[in-house]
Short mmCIF file of C-alpha atoms and ligand atoms in Angstrom, two decimals:
data_model
loop_
_atom_site.label_atom_id
_atom_site.label_comp_id
_atom_site.label_asym_id
_atom_site.label_seq_id
_atom_site.Cartn_x
_atom_site.Cartn_y
_atom_site.Cartn_z
CA MET F 1367 115.10 123.62 132.43
CA ALA F 1368 112.21 121.96 134.72
CA LYS F 1369 111.42 118.54 133.70
CA VAL F 1370 109.11 116.56 134.95
CA LYS F 1371 109.18 112.62 135.43
CA VAL F 1372 105.83 111.09 133.89
CA GLY F 1373 106.87 107.65 134.39
CA PRO F 1374 107.94 104.95 131.58
CA GLY F 1375 105.97 104.29 128.53
CA PRO F 1376 105.89 104.35 124.77
CA TYR F 1377 106.62 108.16 124.51
CA LEU F 1378 108.37 108.23 121.18
CA TYR F 1379 107.24 111.38 118.93
CA PRO F 1380 105.79 110.33 116.86
CA MET F 1381 105.02 106.90 115.98
CA PRO F 1382 104.29 105.88 112.65
CA VAL F 1383 100.52 104.48 111.58
CA VAL F 1384 100.79 101.53 109.40
CA LEU F 1385 98.50 98.73 108.73
CA VAL F 1386 100.02 95.30 108.75
CA GLY F 1387 98.56 92.60 106.32
CA ALA F 1388 98.75 88.99 106.58
CA GLN F 1389 96.50 85.81 105.06
CA VAL F 1390 94.77 84.06 107.92
CA LYS F 1391 92.97 80.98 107.11
CA GLY F 1392 92.71 81.82 103.42
CA ARG F 1393 91.61 85.45 104.04
CA PRO F 1394 93.32 88.84 104.36
CA ASN F 1395 93.52 90.22 107.93
CA TYR F 1396 94.83 93.76 108.79
CA LEU F 1397 95.53 95.44 111.86
CA THR F 1398 96.90 98.61 112.90
CA VAL F 1399 100.61 99.04 114.33
CA ALA F 1400 102.17 101.98 115.65
CA PHE F 1401 105.48 100.07 117.14
CA ALA F 1402 107.27 99.75 113.62
CA GLY F 1403 110.29 100.71 112.30
CA ILE F 1404 113.33 100.10 110.15
CA VAL F 1405 116.37 98.30 111.82
CA ASN F 1406 118.40 97.47 108.90
CA LEU F 1407 119.20 98.93 105.81
CA GLN F 1408 120.93 96.34 103.57
CA PRO F 1409 118.48 94.16 103.16
CA ALA F 1410 116.02 96.13 104.46
CA ILE F 1411 114.39 94.78 107.42
CA ILE F 1412 111.28 96.28 109.28
CA ALA F 1413 110.54 95.58 112.98
CA LEU F 1414 107.26 95.16 114.31
CA GLY F 1415 106.09 95.07 118.12
CA LEU F 1416 102.97 92.91 117.97
CA GLY F 1417 100.78 91.65 120.95
CA ARG F 1418 101.11 87.70 120.93
CA LYS F 1419 97.29 86.89 120.64
CA HIS F 1420 96.44 89.03 117.70
CA TYR F 1421 95.15 87.19 114.86
CA THR F 1422 97.35 88.48 112.37
CA ASN F 1423 100.43 86.79 113.94
CA LEU F 1424 98.78 83.41 112.79
CA GLY F 1425 98.94 84.03 109.07
CA ILE F 1426 102.46 85.63 109.73
CA LYS F 1427 103.77 82.47 111.31
CA LYS F 1428 102.17 80.16 109.10
CA ASN F 1429 102.84 81.93 105.50
CA LYS F 1430 106.06 83.38 106.93
CA THR F 1431 105.09 86.57 104.92
CA PHE F 1432 103.37 89.60 105.82
CA SER F 1433 102.81 93.31 104.56
CA VAL F 1434 103.04 96.86 105.80
CA ASN F 1435 100.66 99.28 104.16
CA ILE F 1436 100.88 103.10 104.59
CA PRO F 1437 97.23 104.72 105.20
CA SER F 1438 96.58 108.45 104.61
CA PRO F 1439 94.08 110.56 106.51
CA LYS F 1440 91.39 109.62 103.86
CA LEU F 1441 91.55 106.25 105.43
CA VAL F 1442 91.59 107.09 109.31
CA LYS F 1443 88.27 105.66 110.23
CA ALA F 1444 88.94 102.13 108.23
CA THR F 1445 92.55 102.33 110.06
CA ASP F 1446 91.26 102.85 113.59
CA PHE F 1447 88.67 100.32 112.94
CA CYS F 1448 91.42 97.48 112.26
CA GLY F 1449 92.92 98.55 115.28
CA ILE F 1450 89.75 98.00 117.34
CA TYR F 1451 88.32 94.82 116.30
CA SER F 1452 90.10 91.56 115.97
CA GLY F 1453 90.13 89.09 113.18
CA HIS F 1454 89.39 86.54 115.89
CA ARG F 1455 85.80 88.10 116.01
CA VAL F 1456 85.37 90.22 112.96
CA ASP F 1457 85.87 89.16 109.25
CA LYS F 1458 88.38 92.32 108.22
CA SER F 1459 88.59 90.94 104.68
CA GLY F 1460 86.49 93.51 102.86
CA VAL F 1461 87.58 96.45 104.82
CA PHE F 1462 90.05 97.23 101.86
CA LYS F 1463 90.48 95.94 98.58
CA SER F 1464 93.31 93.69 98.78
CA PHE F 1465 96.11 92.36 96.02
CA TYR F 1466 99.04 90.12 95.88
CA GLY F 1467 102.50 90.45 94.91
CA LYS F 1468 105.65 88.27 94.05
CA LEU F 1469 105.53 86.40 97.57
CA LYS F 1470 101.95 85.46 96.55
CA THR F 1471 100.86 85.35 100.45
CA ALA F 1472 101.23 88.73 101.67
CA PRO F 1473 97.94 90.63 101.20
CA MET F 1474 98.23 94.00 100.46
CA ILE F 1475 96.18 97.09 100.37
CA GLU F 1476 95.16 98.63 97.38
CA GLU F 1477 93.92 101.87 99.05
CA CYS F 1478 97.22 102.68 100.49
CA ALA F 1479 99.72 104.43 98.55
CA VAL F 1480 102.53 102.43 99.66
CA ASN F 1481 102.88 98.84 100.41
CA LEU F 1482 106.18 96.97 101.78
CA GLU F 1483 105.80 93.33 100.91
CA CYS F 1484 107.88 91.57 103.86
CA ARG F 1485 109.43 87.99 104.17
CA LEU F 1486 109.20 86.78 107.90
CA VAL F 1487 112.94 86.86 108.96
CA ARG F 1488 112.54 85.69 112.87
CA ILE F 1489 110.06 86.50 115.79
CA ILE F 1490 111.94 87.51 118.94
CA PRO F 1491 109.59 87.17 122.05
CA LEU F 1492 109.42 90.24 124.26
CA GLU F 1493 107.91 90.58 127.83
CA ALA F 1494 104.19 90.90 126.36
CA ASP F 1495 104.67 91.24 122.65
CA GLU F 1496 106.70 89.69 119.85
CA LEU F 1497 109.01 91.54 117.78
CA VAL F 1498 108.60 90.38 113.99
CA LEU F 1499 111.73 91.15 111.89
CA GLY F 1500 110.89 91.06 108.27
CA GLU F 1501 112.96 91.63 105.06
CA ILE F 1502 111.13 94.20 102.63
CA MET F 1503 111.21 92.19 99.60
CA GLU F 1504 109.48 94.50 97.29
CA VAL F 1505 107.75 98.10 97.56
CA TYR F 1506 104.67 99.13 95.48
CA VAL F 1507 103.89 102.65 95.44
CA ASP F 1508 100.94 104.44 93.57
CA LYS F 1509 102.10 106.12 90.42
CA LYS F 1510 100.19 109.50 91.28
CA CYS F 1511 102.30 109.46 94.41
CA LEU F 1512 105.71 109.53 92.54
CA THR F 1513 107.37 112.92 91.74
CA ARG F 1514 109.82 112.35 88.94
CA GLY F 1515 110.06 108.59 89.61
CA ALA F 1516 110.52 108.87 93.37
CA PRO F 1517 108.07 108.39 96.31
CA ASP F 1518 106.87 111.91 97.17
CA VAL F 1519 105.93 111.93 100.92
CA ARG F 1520 103.79 114.98 100.15
CA LYS F 1521 101.48 113.09 97.85
CA ILE F 1522 101.88 109.85 100.05
CA LYS F 1523 100.29 111.75 103.11
CA PRO F 1524 101.55 109.18 106.21
CA MET F 1525 99.83 109.71 109.38
CA VAL F 1526 101.39 109.74 112.66
CA PHE F 1527 100.24 108.55 115.90
CA THR F 1528 100.81 110.31 119.66
CA VAL F 1529 100.23 109.04 123.10
CA PRO F 1530 98.90 109.80 125.65
CA ASP F 1531 96.21 111.68 123.70
CA ASN F 1532 95.53 108.58 121.17
CA ARG F 1533 95.34 110.82 118.48
CA TYR F 1534 96.29 110.19 114.52
CA TRP F 1535 97.76 113.51 112.89
CA ALA F 1536 98.92 114.57 109.54
CA LEU F 1537 102.38 115.49 108.77
CA GLY F 1538 103.45 119.08 109.12
CA LYS F 1539 106.25 121.11 107.07
CA ALA F 1540 109.54 120.17 105.99
CA VAL F 1541 112.19 121.87 108.49
CA GLY F 1542 115.38 120.99 106.35
CA PRO F 1543 117.75 118.80 104.08
CA ALA F 1544 118.89 115.66 105.74
CA TRP F 1545 122.97 114.89 105.90
CA LYS F 1546 123.12 118.74 104.56
CA ILE F 1547 121.64 121.33 107.11
CA GLY F 1548 124.04 120.22 109.65
CA LYS F 1549 127.04 121.55 107.95
CA THR F 1550 125.80 125.16 108.46
CA PHE F 1551 125.46 124.15 112.30
CA SER F 1552 127.32 126.90 113.95
CA GLY F 1553 126.85 125.90 117.79
CA LYS F 1554 129.59 124.35 119.98
CA HIS F 1555 131.73 121.65 118.89
CA LYS F 1556 135.57 120.87 118.21
C1 FMN N 2251 96.60 103.50 116.94
C2 FMN N 2251 96.89 102.02 117.08
C3 FMN N 2251 98.11 101.80 117.52
C4 FMN N 2251 98.23 100.26 117.66
N1 FMN N 2251 99.50 100.01 117.58
C5 FMN N 2251 99.72 98.60 117.64
C6 FMN N 2251 100.93 97.71 117.74
O1 FMN N 2251 102.08 98.61 117.58
N2 FMN N 2251 100.79 96.65 118.24
C7 FMN N 2251 99.98 95.83 118.30
O2 FMN N 2251 100.42 94.58 118.40
N3 FMN N 2251 98.86 96.28 118.40
C8 FMN N 2251 98.36 97.56 118.28
N4 FMN N 2251 97.46 98.33 118.03
C9 FMN N 2251 96.07 97.15 118.58
C10 FMN N 2251 95.77 96.49 117.24
O3 FMN N 2251 95.72 96.75 116.32
C11 FMN N 2251 94.30 95.79 117.58
O4 FMN N 2251 94.27 94.92 118.89
C12 FMN N 2251 93.73 94.74 116.80
O5 FMN N 2251 92.50 94.52 116.93
C13 FMN N 2251 94.42 93.17 116.62
O6 FMN N 2251 94.03 93.02 115.36
P1 FMN N 2251 93.86 91.36 114.89
O7 FMN N 2251 93.60 90.59 116.01
O8 FMN N 2251 92.86 91.31 113.78
O9 FMN N 2251 95.37 90.81 114.58
C14 FMN N 2251 97.01 99.31 117.68
C15 FMN N 2251 95.90 99.68 117.70
C16 FMN N 2251 95.52 101.40 117.43
C17 FMN N 2251 94.12 101.90 117.56
#
């Protein structure tokens, strides 16, 4: 197969699109984040790669809490807005309707179907960014996005993000059941 080297870069396909929230100087502030992923199952820990100068980081460090919110394509303009403009210059507290949960200081977005309420576990400095680790203390899901009591991704409609085209996408089709379809694999193995 002919492979072409395109150089090192964040070519992980796809990346999630989330809005990370923190309370900064008494107001909610949200930024758009693609560098996010679950890194521990029990307890559930989420990792975020955040530029260290972001306004949101101030609130995460002060309150030791933050939120991760999952926007749908309906929110694409507001989501991109939060990724363009910094709270250092623009008051983003009114972009979404905020609510608070049991941690009290992690603002969450009413308009997002899923909200993860997190407690800061650790910040690990990286070359340019900070690796922010948070334990997911509670998860809030819109009632209308449940099917038989469980979150339903078809109703949640998360977006994904790709580089180098810098584009938001909706999800495609399901292709098979995990931990099941592999049992029908008939290729080479011992
Ligand atoms: C699609 C998209 C993805 C982004 N992903 C990240 C990310 O993973 N980490 C990060 O630190 N900034 C990311 N940004 C940039 C921040 O969202 C942006 O700098 C924001 O204005 C910072 O806001 P704040 O200073 O109010 O915290 C992304 C922006 C966009 C548009």
